[in-house]
Coordinates of C-alpha atoms in Angstrom, one line a residue:
M290 CA 6.7 18.2 -4.2
S291 CA 4.6 16.8 -1.1
L292 CA 1.2 15.8 -2.3
T293 CA -0.4 15.7 1.3
S294 CA -1.8 19.3 1.2
Y295 CA -3.3 18.9 -2.3
S296 CA -6.4 17.5 -3.6
A297 CA -6.6 15.6 -6.7
V298 CA -9.4 15.5 -9.5
V299 CA -9.2 12.0 -10.7
R300 CA -12.3 11.5 -12.7
R301 CA -14.6 14.0 -14.6
L302 CA -17.9 13.1 -16.3
V303 CA -20.8 15.2 -17.7
V304 CA -24.2 13.5 -17.0
S305 CA -28.1 14.4 -17.1
P306 CA -30.6 13.0 -14.4
G307 CA -33.2 12.7 -17.2
P308 CA -33.8 13.2 -21.0
A309 CA -32.3 16.5 -22.4
Q310 CA -35.5 17.8 -24.0
E311 CA -37.0 17.7 -20.2
Q312 CA -34.1 19.8 -18.9
R313 CA -34.1 22.8 -21.1
A314 CA -34.5 25.1 -18.2
Q315 CA -31.6 25.7 -15.4
I316 CA -31.4 22.2 -13.6
V317 CA -32.3 22.3 -10.1
A318 CA -30.2 20.1 -7.6
S319 CA -32.8 17.5 -6.7
A320 CA -32.6 14.1 -5.1
A321 CA -32.7 12.6 -8.5
G322 CA -29.8 14.6 -9.5
V323 CA -27.8 13.5 -6.4
S324 CA -28.5 9.9 -7.2
A325 CA -27.4 10.5 -10.8
V326 CA -24.1 12.1 -9.1
L327 CA -23.7 9.1 -7.0
R328 CA -23.8 6.6 -9.8
A329 CA -21.9 8.8 -12.3
F330 CA -19.0 6.7 -12.7
G331 CA -20.7 3.1 -12.6
R332 CA -19.4 2.1 -9.2
P333 CA -21.8 0.2 -6.7
L334 CA -22.7 2.4 -4.0
D335 CA -21.6 0.0 -1.3
R336 CA -18.1 0.1 -2.8
L337 CA -18.0 3.8 -2.5
P338 CA -15.7 4.8 0.6
V339 CA -17.7 5.2 3.8
R340 CA -16.8 8.7 4.1
T341 CA -17.9 9.6 0.8
V342 CA -19.7 13.4 0.6
V343 CA -21.5 14.7 -2.5
Y344 CA -20.9 18.5 -2.8
I345 CA -23.5 20.3 -4.8
G346 CA -22.7 23.4 -6.5
A347 CA -26.0 25.0 -7.9
A348 CA -27.8 28.2 -8.2
A349 CA -31.1 26.5 -7.4
L350 CA -31.7 23.9 -4.8
D351 CA -34.8 21.7 -4.4
P352 CA -36.4 22.5 -1.0
G353 CA -36.9 19.0 -0.4
L354 CA -33.0 17.9 -0.8
G355 CA -32.1 17.1 2.5
P356 CA -28.3 16.7 4.3
E357 CA -28.0 13.3 3.5
H358 CA -29.2 11.0 0.5
E359 CA -29.1 7.2 0.1
G360 CA -26.7 7.3 3.1
F361 CA -24.4 9.6 1.9
T362 CA -23.9 13.3 3.4
V363 CA -24.7 16.0 1.0
R364 CA -23.1 19.7 1.2
T365 CA -23.9 22.7 -0.9
A366 CA -22.4 25.8 -2.3
L367 CA -23.5 28.7 -4.6
G368 CA -21.6 27.2 -7.7
P369 CA -18.9 24.4 -8.6
G370 CA -16.1 26.7 -7.7
G371 CA -17.3 26.9 -4.1
A372 CA -18.1 23.1 -3.8
L373 CA -14.6 22.5 -5.0
R374 CA -13.0 24.7 -2.5
L375 CA -15.4 23.2 0.1
A376 CA -14.6 19.7 -0.8
H377 CA -10.8 20.5 -0.7
R378 CA -11.0 22.0 2.6
E379 CA -12.9 18.8 4.2
L380 CA -10.6 16.4 2.5
Q381 CA -7.4 18.1 4.1
S382 CA -9.6 18.3 7.5
G383 CA -10.0 14.4 7.2
T384 CA -13.9 14.8 7.6
T385 CA -14.1 13.5 3.9
D386 CA -12.3 10.5 2.2
F387 CA -13.8 11.0 -1.5
A388 CA -15.6 13.8 -2.9
L389 CA -18.2 13.8 -5.5
V390 CA -18.4 17.4 -6.6
A391 CA -21.4 18.1 -8.8
G392 CA -21.5 21.2 -11.0
F393 CA -25.4 21.7 -11.8
G394 CA -26.0 23.5 -14.8
E395 CA -22.5 22.9 -16.1
P396 CA -21.4 22.9 -19.0
D397 CA -25.1 23.3 -20.3
T398 CA -28.4 24.2 -18.4
H399 CA -29.5 20.6 -18.4
T400 CA -26.6 18.7 -17.4
I401 CA -24.1 18.3 -14.3
T402 CA -20.6 17.9 -14.6
V403 CA -19.3 15.5 -11.5
Y404 CA -15.8 15.6 -10.5
A405 CA -14.2 12.7 -8.3
V406 CA -11.7 14.3 -5.8
K407 CA -9.4 12.6 -3.4
R408 CA -6.5 13.5 -1.2
A409 CA -3.5 14.0 -3.8
A410 CA -1.2 11.4 -2.1
E411 CA -3.7 8.9 -1.8
A412 CA -4.7 9.2 -5.5
V413 CA -1.2 8.7 -6.5
A414 CA -0.7 6.0 -4.2
D415 CA -3.9 4.4 -5.6
A416 CA -2.4 4.7 -8.9
D417 CA -5.3 7.0 -10.2
R418 CA -4.8 9.1 -13.2
V419 CA -4.9 12.5 -12.0
L420 CA -6.6 15.1 -14.1
G421 CA -5.4 18.4 -11.9
V422 CA -4.2 19.0 -8.4
L423 CA -6.2 21.9 -6.3
D424 CA -4.4 23.3 -3.4
G425 CA -7.1 25.8 -2.3
T426 CA -4.8 28.6 -2.0
G427 CA -5.5 30.4 -5.1
T428 CA -8.6 31.5 -7.4
D429 CA -9.2 32.4 -10.9
E430 CA -11.1 35.7 -11.4
D431 CA -14.4 33.8 -11.4
G432 CA -13.6 32.5 -7.8
T433 CA -13.0 28.9 -9.0
P434 CA -9.9 27.1 -7.2
S435 CA -6.7 26.7 -9.2
L436 CA -6.4 23.5 -10.7
R437 CA -2.6 22.7 -12.4
P438 CA -1.1 19.5 -13.8
L439 CA 0.3 17.2 -11.2
H440 CA 4.1 17.6 -11.0
H441 CA 5.4 15.0 -8.7
G442 CA 9.1 14.3 -8.9
H443 CA 11.1 14.6 -12.2
R444 CA 12.9 12.4 -14.7
A445 CA 16.2 10.6 -13.4
T446 CA 18.8 9.5 -15.8
D447 CA 21.8 8.0 -13.6
P448 CA 23.2 5.1 -15.3
E449 CA 24.6 3.8 -12.0
R450 CA 21.1 3.0 -10.8
H451 CA 20.0 -0.4 -11.3
R452 CA 17.4 -1.1 -13.7
L453 CA 15.3 -3.8 -14.9
L454 CA 15.6 -5.4 -18.7
L455 CA 12.7 -7.6 -19.7
W456 CA 12.4 -9.8 -22.9
S457 CA 10.4 -12.6 -24.2
G458 CA 9.9 -15.0 -27.1
R459 CA 7.2 -17.1 -28.6
D460 CA 9.5 -20.0 -28.0
T461 CA 13.1 -20.9 -27.1
E462 CA 14.3 -20.1 -30.5
D463 CA 12.6 -16.8 -30.7
E464 CA 13.6 -15.7 -27.2
T465 CA 17.2 -16.4 -28.2
R466 CA 16.8 -14.3 -31.3
V467 CA 15.3 -11.4 -29.3
R468 CA 18.4 -11.9 -26.9
G469 CA 20.8 -12.1 -29.6
E470 CA 19.8 -8.6 -31.1
L471 CA 19.4 -7.1 -27.8
L472 CA 23.2 -7.9 -26.7
P473 CA 25.0 -5.9 -29.4
L474 CA 22.7 -2.9 -28.6
L475 CA 23.7 -3.1 -24.8
S476 CA 27.4 -3.5 -25.8
G477 CA 27.4 -0.2 -27.9
L478 CA 25.2 2.0 -26.0
H479 CA 26.3 5.1 -24.3
S480 CA 25.8 4.6 -20.5
E481 CA 24.0 7.8 -20.4
A482 CA 21.2 6.2 -22.7
F483 CA 20.8 3.2 -20.7
P484 CA 17.7 4.4 -18.4
A485 CA 15.9 5.2 -21.5
L486 CA 15.8 2.0 -23.1
P487 CA 12.5 0.1 -23.1
T488 CA 11.6 -2.0 -20.1
A489 CA 10.6 -5.1 -22.0
V490 CA 11.5 -6.1 -25.6
P491 CA 10.3 -6.5 -28.3
C492 CA 8.3 -3.5 -28.1
G493 CA 4.7 -3.1 -29.0
T494 CA 4.1 -6.8 -29.0
P495 CA 2.4 -9.1 -26.4
P496 CA 5.0 -10.8 -24.2
G497 CA 5.7 -14.4 -25.1
P498 CA 5.7 -17.4 -22.7
V499 CA 9.5 -18.0 -22.7
R500 CA 10.9 -15.0 -20.5
G501 CA 14.0 -13.6 -19.3
A502 CA 14.9 -10.8 -17.0
A503 CA 18.0 -9.0 -15.6
V504 CA 18.5 -6.4 -12.9
T505 CA 21.8 -4.6 -13.8
V506 CA 23.4 -1.2 -14.2
A507 CA 24.7 0.0 -17.7
A508 CA 28.4 -1.2 -17.3
L509 CA 27.4 -4.6 -16.6
A510 CA 24.4 -4.9 -18.8
A511 CA 25.3 -6.8 -21.8
G512 CA 27.2 -9.5 -19.3
T513 CA 24.3 -9.8 -17.1
V514 CA 21.8 -10.4 -19.8
H515 CA 24.0 -12.7 -21.7
K516 CA 24.1 -15.1 -18.4
A517 CA 20.5 -14.6 -17.6
T518 CA 18.5 -18.0 -17.7
A519 CA 15.2 -18.1 -19.8
V520 CA 12.3 -19.5 -18.2
R521 CA 9.3 -20.7 -19.6
A522 CA 5.8 -19.3 -18.0
G523 CA 2.8 -21.3 -18.0
R524 CA -0.2 -20.4 -16.2
P525 CA 0.9 -18.0 -13.7
R526 CA 0.3 -18.8 -10.1
P527 CA -1.8 -16.3 -8.4
V528 CA 0.2 -13.5 -6.2
A529 CA -0.4 -13.5 -2.5
L530 CA 0.6 -10.6 -0.4
L531 CA 2.3 -10.9 3.0
F532 CA 2.5 -8.1 5.4
P533 CA 4.9 -8.4 8.4
G534 CA 4.3 -6.9 11.9
Q535 CA 6.3 -5.9 14.8
G536 CA 9.8 -7.4 15.0
S537 CA 10.5 -7.0 11.3
Q538 CA 11.3 -3.6 11.7
H539 CA 14.9 -2.1 11.5
A540 CA 16.6 1.3 11.1
G541 CA 16.3 2.9 7.6
M542 CA 13.9 0.2 6.2
A543 CA 12.8 0.8 2.7
R544 CA 14.5 4.2 2.9
G545 CA 16.0 3.9 -0.5
L546 CA 12.6 3.9 -2.1
Y547 CA 11.7 7.1 -0.6
R548 CA 11.6 10.0 -2.9
R549 CA 13.1 7.5 -5.7
E550 CA 9.5 5.5 -6.6
P551 CA 6.2 7.5 -6.8
V552 CA 3.6 5.4 -5.5
F553 CA 5.8 4.3 -2.6
T554 CA 6.4 7.9 -1.6
A555 CA 3.1 9.3 -1.9
A556 CA 1.7 6.1 -0.1
V557 CA 4.2 6.6 2.7
D558 CA 3.3 10.2 3.1
A559 CA -0.5 9.6 2.9
A560 CA -0.1 7.3 5.9
L561 CA 2.1 9.6 7.7
S562 CA -0.2 12.4 7.3
H563 CA -3.2 10.9 9.2
M564 CA -0.7 10.7 12.2
G565 CA -0.6 14.4 12.7
D566 CA 2.5 16.1 13.9
E567 CA 3.7 12.7 15.2
G568 CA 3.9 11.7 11.5
G569 CA 6.4 14.3 10.7
R570 CA 8.5 13.4 13.7
I571 CA 8.4 9.5 12.4
R572 CA 9.4 10.8 9.0
E573 CA 12.3 12.7 10.5
D574 CA 13.7 9.9 12.7
W575 CA 13.4 7.4 9.7
L576 CA 15.1 9.4 7.2
T577 CA 17.9 11.2 9.3
P578 CA 21.0 9.2 9.9
G579 CA 22.4 8.6 13.2
E580 CA 20.7 8.2 16.3
P581 CA 16.9 8.6 16.2
R582 CA 14.7 10.4 18.8
V583 CA 12.7 7.5 19.5
P584 CA 14.5 3.9 18.9
I585 CA 13.1 2.1 16.1
D586 CA 12.1 -0.8 18.5
D587 CA 10.0 1.1 20.5
V588 CA 6.3 0.8 19.7
R589 CA 5.7 4.5 19.3
R590 CA 7.9 4.1 16.1
A591 CA 8.0 0.5 15.1
Q592 CA 4.4 0.1 14.5
P593 CA 3.2 3.5 12.8
L594 CA 6.7 3.5 10.6
L595 CA 6.1 -0.5 9.6
F596 CA 2.5 0.4 8.8
A597 CA 3.5 3.1 6.5
V598 CA 6.2 1.1 4.8
D599 CA 4.1 -2.3 4.6
Y600 CA 1.2 -0.2 3.1
A601 CA 3.5 1.7 0.4
L602 CA 5.0 -1.6 -0.6
G603 CA 1.5 -3.0 -1.3
R604 CA 0.3 -0.1 -3.1
M605 CA 3.6 -0.2 -5.1
V606 CA 2.9 -3.8 -6.4
L607 CA -0.7 -3.0 -7.1
G608 CA 0.6 0.0 -8.9
W609 CA 2.6 -2.4 -11.3
G610 CA -0.8 -3.9 -12.5
V611 CA -0.6 -7.2 -10.2
R612 CA -4.0 -8.0 -8.5
P613 CA -3.5 -10.3 -5.7
A614 CA -5.5 -13.4 -5.1
A615 CA -5.1 -13.4 -1.4
L616 CA -3.5 -11.2 1.5
L617 CA -2.0 -12.5 4.9
G618 CA -0.8 -10.3 7.5
H619 CA 1.5 -11.0 10.6
S620 CA 0.1 -9.3 13.8
A621 CA 0.0 -5.3 13.0
G622 CA 0.6 -6.4 9.3
E623 CA -3.0 -7.7 9.4
L624 CA -4.2 -4.1 9.6
V625 CA -2.6 -3.2 6.7
A626 CA -3.9 -6.1 4.8
A627 CA -7.4 -5.1 6.2
V628 CA -6.9 -1.7 4.1
I629 CA -5.8 -3.4 1.0
A630 CA -8.8 -5.7 1.3
G631 CA -11.4 -2.7 1.6
I632 CA -12.4 -3.5 5.3
V633 CA -11.2 -0.1 6.4
S634 CA -10.1 3.1 5.1
L635 CA -6.5 4.1 5.3
P636 CA -7.4 7.2 7.7
D637 CA -9.3 4.8 10.0
A638 CA -6.8 2.0 9.9
V639 CA -3.9 4.6 10.7
G640 CA -6.3 5.8 13.6
M641 CA -6.8 2.0 14.7
M642 CA -3.0 1.6 14.7
M643 CA -2.2 4.9 16.7
T644 CA -4.8 3.8 19.3
R645 CA -3.0 0.6 19.6
V646 CA 0.1 2.5 20.3
R647 CA -1.3 5.0 22.8
E648 CA -2.7 2.2 24.7
A649 CA 0.2 -0.1 24.6
V650 CA 2.8 2.5 25.8
K651 CA 0.7 2.5 29.0
I652 CA 1.3 -1.2 29.5
P653 CA 4.4 -2.1 31.8
E654 CA 7.4 -2.8 29.6
G655 CA 7.6 -6.4 28.4
G656 CA 9.1 -8.0 25.3
M657 CA 9.0 -11.0 23.0
L658 CA 11.2 -14.3 22.4
A659 CA 11.5 -16.4 19.3
V660 CA 12.3 -20.1 20.4
A661 CA 13.1 -22.8 18.1
A662 CA 10.8 -25.2 19.4
S663 CA 7.1 -26.6 19.1
E664 CA 4.2 -25.2 20.7
E665 CA 3.6 -28.4 22.7
R666 CA 7.4 -28.3 23.9
L667 CA 6.7 -24.9 25.3
R668 CA 3.8 -25.2 27.2
P669 CA 5.6 -26.2 30.4
Y670 CA 7.3 -22.9 30.5
L671 CA 4.2 -20.7 30.3
N672 CA 2.4 -19.2 33.1
A673 CA 0.0 -16.4 34.1
D674 CA 2.4 -13.7 32.8
V675 CA 4.0 -15.6 29.7
A676 CA 1.9 -16.8 27.0
I677 CA 2.6 -18.1 23.3
A678 CA 2.5 -14.8 21.2
A679 CA 2.8 -16.5 17.8
V680 CA 3.0 -19.9 16.2
N681 CA 4.8 -19.1 12.8
A682 CA 6.2 -22.3 11.4
A683 CA 7.2 -25.6 12.5
Q684 CA 9.8 -25.4 15.6
Q685 CA 9.5 -21.5 15.3
V686 CA 7.1 -20.2 18.1
M687 CA 7.3 -16.8 19.8
L688 CA 6.5 -15.9 23.6
A689 CA 5.5 -12.6 25.0
G690 CA 5.0 -11.5 28.6
S691 CA 6.3 -8.6 31.3
A692 CA 9.9 -7.8 31.4
E693 CA 10.9 -9.9 34.5
P694 CA 9.1 -13.0 33.9
L695 CA 9.8 -13.3 30.4
A696 CA 13.4 -12.9 31.3
A697 CA 13.1 -15.6 33.9
T698 CA 11.3 -17.9 31.2
A699 CA 14.4 -17.1 28.7
A700 CA 16.9 -18.3 31.4
R701 CA 15.1 -21.5 31.8
L702 CA 14.8 -22.2 28.1
R703 CA 18.4 -21.6 27.6
A704 CA 19.4 -23.7 30.6
D705 CA 17.6 -26.6 29.1
G706 CA 19.2 -26.3 25.6
L707 CA 16.8 -24.3 23.6
T708 CA 17.9 -21.7 20.9
V709 CA 16.1 -18.5 22.2
V710 CA 16.3 -14.9 20.4
T711 CA 15.0 -11.7 21.7
V712 CA 12.7 -10.2 19.5
P713 CA 13.1 -6.5 18.8
A714 CA 10.0 -5.2 20.7
T715 CA 9.7 -3.2 23.9
S716 CA 5.9 -4.3 24.7
P717 CA 4.5 -7.5 25.5
F718 CA 2.0 -7.9 22.6
H719 CA 0.0 -11.2 22.2
S720 CA 0.1 -11.8 26.1
P721 CA -2.3 -11.4 29.0
A722 CA -0.4 -8.4 30.0
M723 CA -2.1 -6.3 27.0
A724 CA -5.7 -7.0 28.1
P725 CA -6.4 -3.6 29.8
A726 CA -5.0 -2.1 26.2
S727 CA -7.3 -4.4 24.4
D728 CA -10.3 -3.2 26.4
A729 CA -9.8 0.5 25.7
V730 CA -9.0 -0.1 22.2
E731 CA -12.4 -1.9 21.5
A732 CA -14.2 1.1 22.7
D733 CA -12.4 3.3 20.6
Y734 CA -13.0 0.9 17.5
A735 CA -16.6 0.7 17.9
R736 CA -16.7 4.1 16.0
V737 CA -14.7 2.9 13.2
P738 CA -16.9 2.1 10.0
L739 CA -15.8 -1.5 8.9
R740 CA -16.8 -3.3 5.7
E741 CA -16.7 -7.0 4.6
P742 CA -13.5 -7.5 2.7
V743 CA -13.4 -7.6 -1.3
L744 CA -10.2 -9.5 -1.3
P745 CA -9.7 -12.9 0.5
L746 CA -7.9 -12.0 3.7
Y747 CA -6.4 -14.9 5.6
S748 CA -6.0 -14.0 9.5
G749 CA -3.7 -14.9 11.7
Y750 CA -5.9 -14.7 14.6
T751 CA -8.2 -17.6 13.5
G752 CA -6.0 -19.4 11.2
A753 CA -8.3 -19.1 8.3
L754 CA -10.1 -17.1 5.8
M755 CA -11.6 -14.2 7.6
R756 CA -15.3 -14.3 7.9
P757 CA -17.5 -11.5 7.1
E758 CA -18.8 -11.2 10.7
E759 CA -15.1 -11.2 11.8
A760 CA -14.1 -8.1 9.7
L761 CA -17.1 -6.2 10.9
S762 CA -16.3 -6.8 14.7
P763 CA -14.7 -4.4 16.7
R764 CA -14.0 -7.0 19.4
F765 CA -12.2 -9.1 16.6
W766 CA -9.8 -6.4 15.9
A767 CA -9.2 -5.1 19.6
R768 CA -8.3 -8.9 20.9
Q769 CA -5.6 -9.0 18.4
I770 CA -3.5 -7.1 21.0
T771 CA -3.8 -10.0 23.4
D772 CA -4.4 -13.2 21.1
T773 CA -1.9 -15.7 19.7
V774 CA -0.8 -15.2 15.9
H775 CA -1.4 -18.2 14.4
F776 CA 0.5 -17.4 11.0
R777 CA 1.5 -21.2 10.5
A778 CA -2.1 -22.2 10.3
A779 CA -3.3 -18.9 8.1
L780 CA -0.4 -19.9 5.7
E781 CA -1.1 -23.8 5.5
E782 CA -4.9 -22.6 4.8
L783 CA -3.8 -20.2 2.2
L784 CA -1.7 -22.5 0.4
A785 CA -4.0 -25.4 0.4
I786 CA -6.4 -23.7 -1.7
E787 CA -4.1 -23.4 -4.6
D788 CA -0.4 -23.0 -5.8
V789 CA 0.7 -19.2 -5.2
L790 CA 3.5 -16.9 -5.5
L791 CA 3.8 -15.0 -2.1
V792 CA 5.3 -11.8 -2.1
E793 CA 6.3 -10.1 1.3
A794 CA 5.4 -6.6 1.5
G795 CA 7.8 -5.6 4.2
P796 CA 11.4 -5.4 5.4
R797 CA 13.6 -8.2 6.9
Q798 CA 12.4 -11.3 5.0
T799 CA 10.9 -12.6 8.3
L800 CA 7.6 -14.0 6.5
T801 CA 9.8 -15.5 3.6
A802 CA 12.0 -17.4 6.0
F803 CA 8.7 -18.9 7.7
A804 CA 7.1 -19.5 4.0
R805 CA 10.2 -21.3 2.8
R806 CA 9.8 -23.9 5.6
H807 CA 6.3 -24.9 4.2
R808 CA 6.2 -28.2 2.4
A809 CA 4.4 -26.3 -0.5
V810 CA 7.3 -24.1 -1.2
R811 CA 10.1 -26.7 -0.4
L812 CA 8.6 -28.8 -3.2
G813 CA 8.2 -25.9 -5.7
A814 CA 4.4 -26.1 -5.9
S815 CA 4.2 -22.6 -4.4
A816 CA 7.0 -20.0 -4.4
V817 CA 7.9 -16.8 -2.2
T818 CA 10.0 -13.7 -3.2
P819 CA 10.7 -10.7 -0.8
L820 CA 10.4 -7.1 -1.7
L821 CA 13.3 -5.9 0.5
P822 CA 16.6 -7.1 1.6
A823 CA 16.9 -9.6 4.7
R824 CA 18.9 -6.9 6.5
R825 CA 19.8 -3.0 6.5
G826 CA 22.0 -2.0 3.2
T827 CA 22.5 0.6 0.9
A828 CA 19.7 2.8 -0.7
E829 CA 20.5 1.2 -4.1
G830 CA 20.2 -2.4 -2.6
D831 CA 16.5 -1.5 -1.8
R832 CA 15.9 -0.5 -5.1
Q833 CA 17.7 -3.7 -6.6
S834 CA 15.7 -5.9 -4.2
V835 CA 12.4 -4.6 -5.5
L836 CA 13.5 -4.8 -9.0
N837 CA 14.5 -8.5 -8.3
A838 CA 11.0 -9.0 -7.1
A839 CA 9.4 -7.5 -10.2
A840 CA 11.6 -9.5 -12.3
R841 CA 10.3 -12.8 -10.5
I842 CA 6.6 -11.8 -10.9
W843 CA 7.6 -11.2 -14.7
T844 CA 9.0 -14.6 -15.2
E845 CA 6.4 -16.2 -13.4
G846 CA 4.2 -15.1 -16.3
H847 CA 2.2 -12.1 -14.9
D848 CA 2.2 -8.9 -17.3
L849 CA 3.3 -5.7 -15.5
D850 CA 2.6 -1.9 -16.4
M851 CA 5.7 -1.2 -17.7
D852 CA 5.8 2.6 -17.3
A853 CA 4.9 2.1 -13.8
V854 CA 7.9 -0.4 -13.0
S855 CA 10.3 1.9 -14.7
R856 CA 9.9 4.6 -12.5
L857 CA 12.2 2.9 -10.1
W858 CA 15.2 4.0 -11.9
T859 CA 13.5 6.8 -14.1
W860 CA 11.9 8.9 -11.3
S861 CA 13.2 11.0 -8.5
D862 CA 11.8 13.8 -6.3
E863 CA 15.1 14.9 -4.5
E864 CA 15.8 17.8 -6.8
Q865 CA 12.3 19.3 -7.4
P866 CA 12.7 21.6 -10.6
P867 CA 10.6 25.1 -10.4
A868 CA 6.9 24.5 -11.0
A869 CA 5.3 25.7 -14.1
A870 CA 2.5 28.3 -13.8
A871 CA -0.7 27.0 -13.0
P872 CA -3.4 27.0 -16.1
S873 CA -6.9 27.7 -15.7
T874 CA -9.2 25.3 -14.2
A875 CA -10.9 24.6 -17.8
A876 CA -7.6 24.2 -19.5
V877 CA -6.5 21.5 -17.0
L878 CA -9.9 19.8 -16.9
R879 CA -10.3 19.5 -20.7
E880 CA -6.5 19.0 -21.5
P881 CA -5.7 16.3 -18.8
A882 CA -2.1 16.3 -17.7
P883 CA -0.5 12.9 -17.4
A884 CA 0.1 11.6 -13.8
L885 CA 3.6 11.6 -12.8
P886 CA 5.3 13.4 -15.7
G887 CA 8.9 12.9 -16.5

């Protein structure tokens, strides 16, 4: 079931704008009531999404209530049903990102029932608890839109799929005891029951500091658990997420997670849905074996699809209960980091990325080179058409420029004995050739609402922690098309603050390779783990790689949402069962259905 045409109710609360004894008559929708709605869920107003709209469903309106209150748009309808339908339509049209729907006089004359409503795919991607989904196509007899439980996928029980087994103990002796009790169970277990085993043992107790993990299939489970090395987890190093940019893409990247992991699937769908008709074509090229309509290295495919995959991987890790201490994106990956950091909404970030693509294709063809040399060593090879595009690590620099000048530079470099590798890119990003695109993009970005980051974001364009004034500057985001990426300096700054566990949320392990060259990682003070394989493989290989990353985070000492992690082997959307009949609105809202049921 695709969630992109549905809206989801994620919170429901009954509030009163004043003492009940003063509100016995039918409540009137007033400014005080709207203020109560905005604060119903205890969220600071500056942390509500920029395009939050309050939808009022009321029989009586205060004449003084205007179309805007405390900086937020206010829309009105005759009743809560009409307000829900209006919210659904505007969420799906993209004019609203977050809806607070207020039923004045519901359920009592002096109360307001407030519903928090989001696009359903984004609600699942954000790991919200969905109370019901609204499709706007049907109504109950009283005109209220039909809400029904969320059915996104179904339970999968394939014993040939890899799964994660976690166990722990209070000390080494206790871990040995727990493992000793687990091994006979695995040896005698029927393979069909293997996926249903608990993710972590012992069950019902907090995990201990001595931890073991195994990624395995049913037939190899006992041997894999027996050979696994237990680790004593001390104070876990914070997690920092890395988001790669163009050059890391490859055909079929992360395809093995789509429709086999719910948050990843919903997040990809959410991102692609904001690309209009092009999003459908991108998905088809991605999922269809064989030659795509547009090559994966073309900027029209590479950046949109890489954005969707990076974003979905980041959301999946957050859905495990991991809260990153820092973010760092490389080139286009910095825009994904900006979404996670709260600087820009997903729809706006997709729009910014698509604007980059639209303007980039107007620039004459160019490319990028990876050269095994220092920045200083390469300066004699630079000219007006060829520039340093990125400084990624010691002796790892990228050059970019228009096609013919770049080819001439590559020939000179090889003639001088330098190692040169062509980066999969068809546009000269991070070079002067992109200046016209940068100017056009800046004009478009001036209309995008930007906010200060709520998570530390290290910028590759300054090589330092992003400052609030940079995050709020359209020029800062626009010049990323032409400016050098100082990934090495940004990583240096991040790792100088504290030791961390770096997790690369993207394909090919490009940033993982750069991080492994850093002295803090080489010495073991910090560490890095990728989510995806280094090269294209099987669908099962994608899932196995993600499970290995989850195991690494667990043995580091971080606690995980076991239900969320287990969906990697217990969830599928590949064969959707028939949907159950939709219950009434009241039934759904008063008897919430669990999100992502098996």
